[in-house]
Amino acid sequence: MIVKAKTSLTNHAPLQGKDLECAIRNAERQTLSLLPRFAHGYKYSHSVDGFYEPPTANVEWTTGFWTGELWLMYELTGNMAFRRAAEWQVEDYGDRIVDMIDVEHHDMGFLYSPSCVASYKLTGNRRARTYALLAADNLVSRFQERGEFIQAWGRLGDEGNYRLIIDCLLNLPLLFWATDETGDRRYAEVARRHLHTALKLVTRDDDSTYHTYYFDKATGKPLRGVTAQGYRDGSAWARGQAWGVYGTAIAYRYLKDEESFSVFSRVTDFFLSHLPGNGIPYWDFDFTDPSEEPRDSSALAIAGCGMAEMARVLGDCDDSRRLADLAARSARALYEECAVKDPTVSNGQLLHGTYARSSEFNTCRNRGVDECNPWGDYYYVELLARLAKDWNPYW
Ligand code: GLY
């Protein structure tokens, strides 16, 4: 069995049938309520007191999730209002990559997979395909031969930024897609080399993960694992571990390689066996019940999609059935504990996310703590879509 962990997710029944329909109707109401003001704008990187307001311009790494939520809702409901808003936004991603607005970082996949790749896959929009390929070119340009990795942040070659981060696993699908689409092996080759470097370095012996890993700029030698958003360098940041779960599941779909498969099993086991009693992880796995520390619901939404993806890729077998069952239990935990049911409380989808929590050992300030965030909203709706239909991934 690839996933062996005992997990508190078994305290929740799988989300299915009428309850799943109810969760989807609920989510639809939330997305619809934003349409009048957010059709030509984006959710900020987190809510404030539960509300995204006002809409933002297409900046930061997070806007793709709102466009992706619109595409998911179009798929789930057939409502053309969602599609029209998403189609307007696709042109905005075109301007962003052509004019190079806030794209000096690696998050091209987070931005262009759920927006432009989704558009192309769902509607055949050729302009969206072009924008996504330009974004893939930008991502490839960040590959550092010395160290064999994609530099996450900052000016290329900047010594203080000479590192990879685990989140980048979700940017790689854009490159695999670009090769499938164009036949140009260069994209997938960069993705494969980065993947191998990252999996080798970020996965610890106890199956937890580092958030980031530094390299020597002169020689490319791996130096050390360091956190940015986790509690401390040696801890397991919950969302980073979740990026590991979903990133390896998608990589395995494209490559069918032993390394992605084995790292998926290991990091998923760690994630599942460290969940607290109600199934919603604290923001870092250093914290266990009882704790006053905030949760990060988005981490469970991401990992749930990762388990559903591996189940889909494995096809009809015991491992697949176990992973699909755990994904459906993740959805139930999220629905019961975090989904917004009363629109006067929030205009997001998923409460209790944490963008960044400051600690004495990390480098971030408090940001979006115990709030909704656009990726938590998106991956929650993606998970519902995966349970409701045979969903064709944007990733
Ligand atoms: N990729 C950035 C984050 O997960 O916060």
mmCIF file with all atom_site columns, C-alpha atoms in Angstrom, residues 173-318:
data_model
loop_
_atom_site.group_PDB
_atom_site.id
_atom_site.type_symbol
_atom_site.label_atom_id
_atom_site.label_alt_id
_atom_site.label_comp_id
_atom_site.label_asym_id
_atom_site.label_entity_id
_atom_site.label_seq_id
_atom_site.pdbx_PDB_ins_code
_atom_site.Cartn_x
_atom_site.Cartn_y
_atom_site.Cartn_z
_atom_site.occupancy
_atom_site.B_iso_or_equiv
_atom_site.pdbx_formal_charge
_atom_site.auth_seq_id
_atom_site.auth_comp_id
_atom_site.auth_asym_id
_atom_site.auth_atom_id
_atom_site.pdbx_PDB_model_num
ATOM 1   C CA . PRO A 1 173 ? 2.916   21.412 -14.854 1.00 0.00 ? 173 PRO A CA 1
ATOM 2   C CA . LEU A 1 174 ? 2.940   24.520 -17.067 1.00 0.00 ? 174 LEU A CA 1
ATOM 3   C CA . LEU A 1 175 ? 6.259   23.295 -18.503 1.00 0.00 ? 175 LEU A CA 1
ATOM 4   C CA . PHE A 1 176 ? 5.113   19.701 -19.005 1.00 0.00 ? 176 PHE A CA 1
ATOM 5   C CA . TRP A 1 177 ? 1.985   21.042 -20.712 1.00 0.00 ? 177 TRP A CA 1
ATOM 6   C CA . ALA A 1 178 ? 4.081   23.335 -22.941 1.00 0.00 ? 178 ALA A CA 1
ATOM 7   C CA . THR A 1 179 ? 6.101   20.374 -24.201 1.00 0.00 ? 179 THR A CA 1
ATOM 8   C CA . ASP A 1 180 ? 2.979   18.305 -24.836 1.00 0.00 ? 180 ASP A CA 1
ATOM 9   C CA . GLU A 1 181 ? 1.499   21.256 -26.708 1.00 0.00 ? 181 GLU A CA 1
ATOM 10  C CA . THR A 1 182 ? 4.494   22.298 -28.819 1.00 0.00 ? 182 THR A CA 1
ATOM 11  C CA . GLY A 1 183 ? 6.652   19.186 -29.026 1.00 0.00 ? 183 GLY A CA 1
ATOM 12  C CA . ASP A 1 184 ? 9.590   21.271 -27.756 1.00 0.00 ? 184 ASP A CA 1
ATOM 13  C CA . ARG A 1 185 ? 11.394  19.043 -25.216 1.00 0.00 ? 185 ARG A CA 1
ATOM 14  C CA . ARG A 1 186 ? 13.172  22.005 -23.610 1.00 0.00 ? 186 ARG A CA 1
ATOM 15  C CA . TYR A 1 187 ? 10.265  22.838 -21.268 1.00 0.00 ? 187 TYR A CA 1
ATOM 16  C CA . ALA A 1 188 ? 9.797   19.324 -19.877 1.00 0.00 ? 188 ALA A CA 1
ATOM 17  C CA . GLU A 1 189 ? 13.561  18.862 -19.576 1.00 0.00 ? 189 GLU A CA 1
ATOM 18  C CA . VAL A 1 190 ? 13.884  21.931 -17.342 1.00 0.00 ? 190 VAL A CA 1
ATOM 19  C CA . ALA A 1 191 ? 10.907  20.698 -15.296 1.00 0.00 ? 191 ALA A CA 1
ATOM 20  C CA . ARG A 1 192 ? 12.389  17.210 -14.929 1.00 0.00 ? 192 ARG A CA 1
ATOM 21  C CA . ARG A 1 193 ? 15.802  18.488 -13.856 1.00 0.00 ? 193 ARG A CA 1
ATOM 22  C CA . HIS A 1 194 ? 14.329  20.938 -11.344 1.00 0.00 ? 194 HIS A CA 1
ATOM 23  C CA . LEU A 1 195 ? 12.022  18.224 -9.994  1.00 0.00 ? 195 LEU A CA 1
ATOM 24  C CA . HIS A 1 196 ? 14.899  15.811 -9.402  1.00 0.00 ? 196 HIS A CA 1
ATOM 25  C CA . THR A 1 197 ? 16.998  18.459 -7.637  1.00 0.00 ? 197 THR A CA 1
ATOM 26  C CA . ALA A 1 198 ? 14.071  19.590 -5.487  1.00 0.00 ? 198 ALA A CA 1
ATOM 27  C CA . LEU A 1 199 ? 12.847  16.141 -4.433  1.00 0.00 ? 199 LEU A CA 1
ATOM 28  C CA . LYS A 1 200 ? 16.355  15.023 -3.504  1.00 0.00 ? 200 LYS A CA 1
ATOM 29  C CA . LEU A 1 201 ? 16.997  18.084 -1.329  1.00 0.00 ? 201 LEU A CA 1
ATOM 30  C CA . VAL A 1 202 ? 13.707  19.073 0.290   1.00 0.00 ? 202 VAL A CA 1
ATOM 31  C CA . THR A 1 203 ? 12.605  15.587 1.431   1.00 0.00 ? 203 THR A CA 1
ATOM 32  C CA . ARG A 1 204 ? 14.009  14.791 4.881   1.00 0.00 ? 204 ARG A CA 1
ATOM 33  C CA . ASP A 1 205 ? 14.660  11.306 6.286   1.00 0.00 ? 205 ASP A CA 1
ATOM 34  C CA . ASP A 1 206 ? 11.488  11.515 8.410   1.00 0.00 ? 206 ASP A CA 1
ATOM 35  C CA . ASP A 1 207 ? 9.439   12.356 5.259   1.00 0.00 ? 207 ASP A CA 1
ATOM 36  C CA . SER A 1 208 ? 8.828   15.969 6.280   1.00 0.00 ? 208 SER A CA 1
ATOM 37  C CA . THR A 1 209 ? 10.052  18.694 3.907   1.00 0.00 ? 209 THR A CA 1
ATOM 38  C CA . TYR A 1 210 ? 12.106  21.863 3.831   1.00 0.00 ? 210 TYR A CA 1
ATOM 39  C CA . HIS A 1 211 ? 10.384  24.928 2.442   1.00 0.00 ? 211 HIS A CA 1
ATOM 40  C CA . THR A 1 212 ? 13.433  26.331 0.625   1.00 0.00 ? 212 THR A CA 1
ATOM 41  C CA . TYR A 1 213 ? 16.954  25.154 -0.245  1.00 0.00 ? 213 TYR A CA 1
ATOM 42  C CA . TYR A 1 214 ? 19.974  27.386 -0.908  1.00 0.00 ? 214 TYR A CA 1
ATOM 43  C CA . PHE A 1 215 ? 22.812  26.745 -3.366  1.00 0.00 ? 215 PHE A CA 1
ATOM 44  C CA . ASP A 1 216 ? 26.312  28.130 -3.679  1.00 0.00 ? 216 ASP A CA 1
ATOM 45  C CA . LYS A 1 217 ? 26.108  30.559 -6.552  1.00 0.00 ? 217 LYS A CA 1
ATOM 46  C CA . ALA A 1 218 ? 29.672  30.005 -7.736  1.00 0.00 ? 218 ALA A CA 1
ATOM 47  C CA . THR A 1 219 ? 29.657  26.198 -7.745  1.00 0.00 ? 219 THR A CA 1
ATOM 48  C CA . GLY A 1 220 ? 25.962  25.210 -7.647  1.00 0.00 ? 220 GLY A CA 1
ATOM 49  C CA . LYS A 1 221 ? 26.633  23.058 -4.566  1.00 0.00 ? 221 LYS A CA 1
ATOM 50  C CA . PRO A 1 222 ? 23.506  22.581 -2.381  1.00 0.00 ? 222 PRO A CA 1
ATOM 51  C CA . LEU A 1 223 ? 24.070  24.440 0.881   1.00 0.00 ? 223 LEU A CA 1
ATOM 52  C CA . ARG A 1 224 ? 21.212  24.209 3.357   1.00 0.00 ? 224 ARG A CA 1
ATOM 53  C CA . GLY A 1 225 ? 17.479  23.909 3.881   1.00 0.00 ? 225 GLY A CA 1
ATOM 54  C CA . VAL A 1 226 ? 15.884  27.023 5.343   1.00 0.00 ? 226 VAL A CA 1
ATOM 55  C CA . THR A 1 227 ? 12.304  28.022 5.994   1.00 0.00 ? 227 THR A CA 1
ATOM 56  C CA . ALA A 1 228 ? 10.611  31.202 4.873   1.00 0.00 ? 228 ALA A CA 1
ATOM 57  C CA . GLN A 1 229 ? 6.994   30.637 5.914   1.00 0.00 ? 229 GLN A CA 1
ATOM 58  C CA . GLY A 1 230 ? 7.308   27.650 8.269   1.00 0.00 ? 230 GLY A CA 1
ATOM 59  C CA . TYR A 1 231 ? 7.822   27.952 12.021  1.00 0.00 ? 231 TYR A CA 1
ATOM 60  C CA . ARG A 1 232 ? 11.559  27.068 11.931  1.00 0.00 ? 232 ARG A CA 1
ATOM 61  C CA . ASP A 1 233 ? 14.122  25.697 9.478   1.00 0.00 ? 233 ASP A CA 1
ATOM 62  C CA . GLY A 1 234 ? 13.697  22.096 10.670  1.00 0.00 ? 234 GLY A CA 1
ATOM 63  C CA . SER A 1 235 ? 9.900   22.051 10.950  1.00 0.00 ? 235 SER A CA 1
ATOM 64  C CA . ALA A 1 236 ? 7.312   21.016 8.363   1.00 0.00 ? 236 ALA A CA 1
ATOM 65  C CA . TRP A 1 237 ? 5.340   24.015 7.101   1.00 0.00 ? 237 TRP A CA 1
ATOM 66  C CA . ALA A 1 238 ? 1.873   22.552 6.480   1.00 0.00 ? 238 ALA A CA 1
ATOM 67  C CA . ARG A 1 239 ? 1.307   24.205 3.097   1.00 0.00 ? 239 ARG A CA 1
ATOM 68  C CA . GLY A 1 240 ? 4.801   23.331 1.911   1.00 0.00 ? 240 GLY A CA 1
ATOM 69  C CA . GLN A 1 241 ? 4.152   19.677 2.752   1.00 0.00 ? 241 GLN A CA 1
ATOM 70  C CA . ALA A 1 242 ? 0.860   19.944 0.819   1.00 0.00 ? 242 ALA A CA 1
ATOM 71  C CA . TRP A 1 243 ? 2.625   21.421 -2.236  1.00 0.00 ? 243 TRP A CA 1
ATOM 72  C CA . GLY A 1 244 ? 4.836   18.311 -1.988  1.00 0.00 ? 244 GLY A CA 1
ATOM 73  C CA . VAL A 1 245 ? 1.799   15.996 -2.028  1.00 0.00 ? 245 VAL A CA 1
ATOM 74  C CA . TYR A 1 246 ? 0.081   17.610 -5.003  1.00 0.00 ? 246 TYR A CA 1
ATOM 75  C CA . GLY A 1 247 ? 3.272   18.461 -6.907  1.00 0.00 ? 247 GLY A CA 1
ATOM 76  C CA . THR A 1 248 ? 4.552   14.873 -6.886  1.00 0.00 ? 248 THR A CA 1
ATOM 77  C CA . ALA A 1 249 ? 1.138   13.484 -7.879  1.00 0.00 ? 249 ALA A CA 1
ATOM 78  C CA . ILE A 1 250 ? 1.073   15.710 -10.977 1.00 0.00 ? 250 ILE A CA 1
ATOM 79  C CA . ALA A 1 251 ? 4.734   15.033 -11.797 1.00 0.00 ? 251 ALA A CA 1
ATOM 80  C CA . TYR A 1 252 ? 3.983   11.320 -11.628 1.00 0.00 ? 252 TYR A CA 1
ATOM 81  C CA . ARG A 1 253 ? 1.128   11.780 -14.118 1.00 0.00 ? 253 ARG A CA 1
ATOM 82  C CA . TYR A 1 254 ? 3.524   13.356 -16.624 1.00 0.00 ? 254 TYR A CA 1
ATOM 83  C CA . LEU A 1 255 ? 6.643   11.261 -15.984 1.00 0.00 ? 255 LEU A CA 1
ATOM 84  C CA . LYS A 1 256 ? 5.504   7.944  -14.457 1.00 0.00 ? 256 LYS A CA 1
ATOM 85  C CA . ASP A 1 257 ? 8.825   7.986  -12.577 1.00 0.00 ? 257 ASP A CA 1
ATOM 86  C CA . GLU A 1 258 ? 9.754   6.037  -9.475  1.00 0.00 ? 258 GLU A CA 1
ATOM 87  C CA . GLU A 1 259 ? 11.097  9.111  -7.660  1.00 0.00 ? 259 GLU A CA 1
ATOM 88  C CA . SER A 1 260 ? 7.847   11.141 -7.803  1.00 0.00 ? 260 SER A CA 1
ATOM 89  C CA . PHE A 1 261 ? 5.850   8.068  -6.816  1.00 0.00 ? 261 PHE A CA 1
ATOM 90  C CA . SER A 1 262 ? 8.015   7.283  -3.830  1.00 0.00 ? 262 SER A CA 1
ATOM 91  C CA . VAL A 1 263 ? 8.223   10.898 -2.595  1.00 0.00 ? 263 VAL A CA 1
ATOM 92  C CA . PHE A 1 264 ? 4.438   11.227 -2.995  1.00 0.00 ? 264 PHE A CA 1
ATOM 93  C CA . SER A 1 265 ? 3.930   8.203  -0.710  1.00 0.00 ? 265 SER A CA 1
ATOM 94  C CA . ARG A 1 266 ? 6.357   9.503  1.882   1.00 0.00 ? 266 ARG A CA 1
ATOM 95  C CA . VAL A 1 267 ? 5.213   13.136 2.102   1.00 0.00 ? 267 VAL A CA 1
ATOM 96  C CA . THR A 1 268 ? 1.534   12.115 2.001   1.00 0.00 ? 268 THR A CA 1
ATOM 97  C CA . ASP A 1 269 ? 2.055   9.681  4.873   1.00 0.00 ? 269 ASP A CA 1
ATOM 98  C CA . PHE A 1 270 ? 3.701   12.432 6.910   1.00 0.00 ? 270 PHE A CA 1
ATOM 99  C CA . PHE A 1 271 ? 0.907   14.885 6.106   1.00 0.00 ? 271 PHE A CA 1
ATOM 100 C CA . LEU A 1 272 ? -1.891  12.446 6.980   1.00 0.00 ? 272 LEU A CA 1
ATOM 101 C CA . SER A 1 273 ? -0.362  11.113 10.179  1.00 0.00 ? 273 SER A CA 1
ATOM 102 C CA . HIS A 1 274 ? 0.303   14.619 11.568  1.00 0.00 ? 274 HIS A CA 1
ATOM 103 C CA . LEU A 1 275 ? -3.221  16.003 11.167  1.00 0.00 ? 275 LEU A CA 1
ATOM 104 C CA . PRO A 1 276 ? -4.911  17.133 14.382  1.00 0.00 ? 276 PRO A CA 1
ATOM 105 C CA . GLY A 1 277 ? -8.214  15.636 15.599  1.00 0.00 ? 277 GLY A CA 1
ATOM 106 C CA . ASN A 1 278 ? -10.564 17.663 13.386  1.00 0.00 ? 278 ASN A CA 1
ATOM 107 C CA . GLY A 1 279 ? -8.418  17.050 10.271  1.00 0.00 ? 279 GLY A CA 1
ATOM 108 C CA . ILE A 1 280 ? -7.544  20.722 9.609   1.00 0.00 ? 280 ILE A CA 1
ATOM 109 C CA . PRO A 1 281 ? -3.764  21.188 9.968   1.00 0.00 ? 281 PRO A CA 1
ATOM 110 C CA . TYR A 1 282 ? -2.222  23.882 12.094  1.00 0.00 ? 282 TYR A CA 1
ATOM 111 C CA . TRP A 1 283 ? -0.121  26.170 9.895   1.00 0.00 ? 283 TRP A CA 1
ATOM 112 C CA . ASP A 1 284 ? 3.022   24.227 10.826  1.00 0.00 ? 284 ASP A CA 1
ATOM 113 C CA . PHE A 1 285 ? 3.219   20.570 11.874  1.00 0.00 ? 285 PHE A CA 1
ATOM 114 C CA . ASP A 1 286 ? 5.275   21.552 14.936  1.00 0.00 ? 286 ASP A CA 1
ATOM 115 C CA . PHE A 1 287 ? 1.874   22.375 16.470  1.00 0.00 ? 287 PHE A CA 1
ATOM 116 C CA . THR A 1 288 ? -0.436  19.639 17.681  1.00 0.00 ? 288 THR A CA 1
ATOM 117 C CA . ASP A 1 289 ? -3.647  19.455 19.727  1.00 0.00 ? 289 ASP A CA 1
ATOM 118 C CA . PRO A 1 290 ? -4.275  21.342 21.905  1.00 0.00 ? 290 PRO A CA 1
ATOM 119 C CA . SER A 1 291 ? -2.911  24.577 20.464  1.00 0.00 ? 291 SER A CA 1
ATOM 120 C CA . GLU A 1 292 ? -4.064  28.159 20.064  1.00 0.00 ? 292 GLU A CA 1
ATOM 121 C CA . GLU A 1 293 ? -2.025  28.493 16.854  1.00 0.00 ? 293 GLU A CA 1
ATOM 122 C CA . PRO A 1 294 ? -4.023  29.196 13.662  1.00 0.00 ? 294 PRO A CA 1
ATOM 123 C CA . ARG A 1 295 ? -4.842  26.497 11.126  1.00 0.00 ? 295 ARG A CA 1
ATOM 124 C CA . ASP A 1 296 ? -4.160  26.479 7.424   1.00 0.00 ? 296 ASP A CA 1
ATOM 125 C CA . SER A 1 297 ? -7.222  24.979 5.755   1.00 0.00 ? 297 SER A CA 1
ATOM 126 C CA . SER A 1 298 ? -5.692  25.616 2.320   1.00 0.00 ? 298 SER A CA 1
ATOM 127 C CA . ALA A 1 299 ? -3.041  22.962 3.053   1.00 0.00 ? 299 ALA A CA 1
ATOM 128 C CA . LEU A 1 300 ? -5.724  20.275 3.389   1.00 0.00 ? 300 LEU A CA 1
ATOM 129 C CA . ALA A 1 301 ? -7.485  21.483 0.225   1.00 0.00 ? 301 ALA A CA 1
ATOM 130 C CA . ILE A 1 302 ? -4.204  21.213 -1.727  1.00 0.00 ? 302 ILE A CA 1
ATOM 131 C CA . ALA A 1 303 ? -3.298  17.799 -0.285  1.00 0.00 ? 303 ALA A CA 1
ATOM 132 C CA . GLY A 1 304 ? -6.858  16.556 -0.920  1.00 0.00 ? 304 GLY A CA 1
ATOM 133 C CA . CYS A 1 305 ? -6.471  17.460 -4.606  1.00 0.00 ? 305 CYS A CA 1
ATOM 134 C CA . GLY A 1 306 ? -3.094  15.693 -4.616  1.00 0.00 ? 306 GLY A CA 1
ATOM 135 C CA . MET A 1 307 ? -4.598  12.474 -3.254  1.00 0.00 ? 307 MET A CA 1
ATOM 136 C CA . ALA A 1 308 ? -7.493  12.690 -5.715  1.00 0.00 ? 308 ALA A CA 1
ATOM 137 C CA . GLU A 1 309 ? -5.017  13.226 -8.559  1.00 0.00 ? 309 GLU A CA 1
ATOM 138 C CA . MET A 1 310 ? -2.875  10.222 -7.637  1.00 0.00 ? 310 MET A CA 1
ATOM 139 C CA . ALA A 1 311 ? -6.048  8.121  -7.292  1.00 0.00 ? 311 ALA A CA 1
ATOM 140 C CA . ARG A 1 312 ? -7.072  9.176  -10.804 1.00 0.00 ? 312 ARG A CA 1
ATOM 141 C CA . VAL A 1 313 ? -3.659  8.422  -12.279 1.00 0.00 ? 313 VAL A CA 1
ATOM 142 C CA . LEU A 1 314 ? -3.383  4.990  -10.638 1.00 0.00 ? 314 LEU A CA 1
ATOM 143 C CA . GLY A 1 315 ? -6.722  3.808  -12.040 1.00 0.00 ? 315 GLY A CA 1
ATOM 144 C CA . ASP A 1 316 ? -8.580  0.824  -10.678 1.00 0.00 ? 316 ASP A CA 1
ATOM 145 C CA . CYS A 1 317 ? -6.577  -0.591 -7.718  1.00 0.00 ? 317 CYS A CA 1
ATOM 146 C CA . ASP A 1 318 ? -6.645  -0.686 -3.892  1.00 0.00 ? 318 ASP A CA 1
#
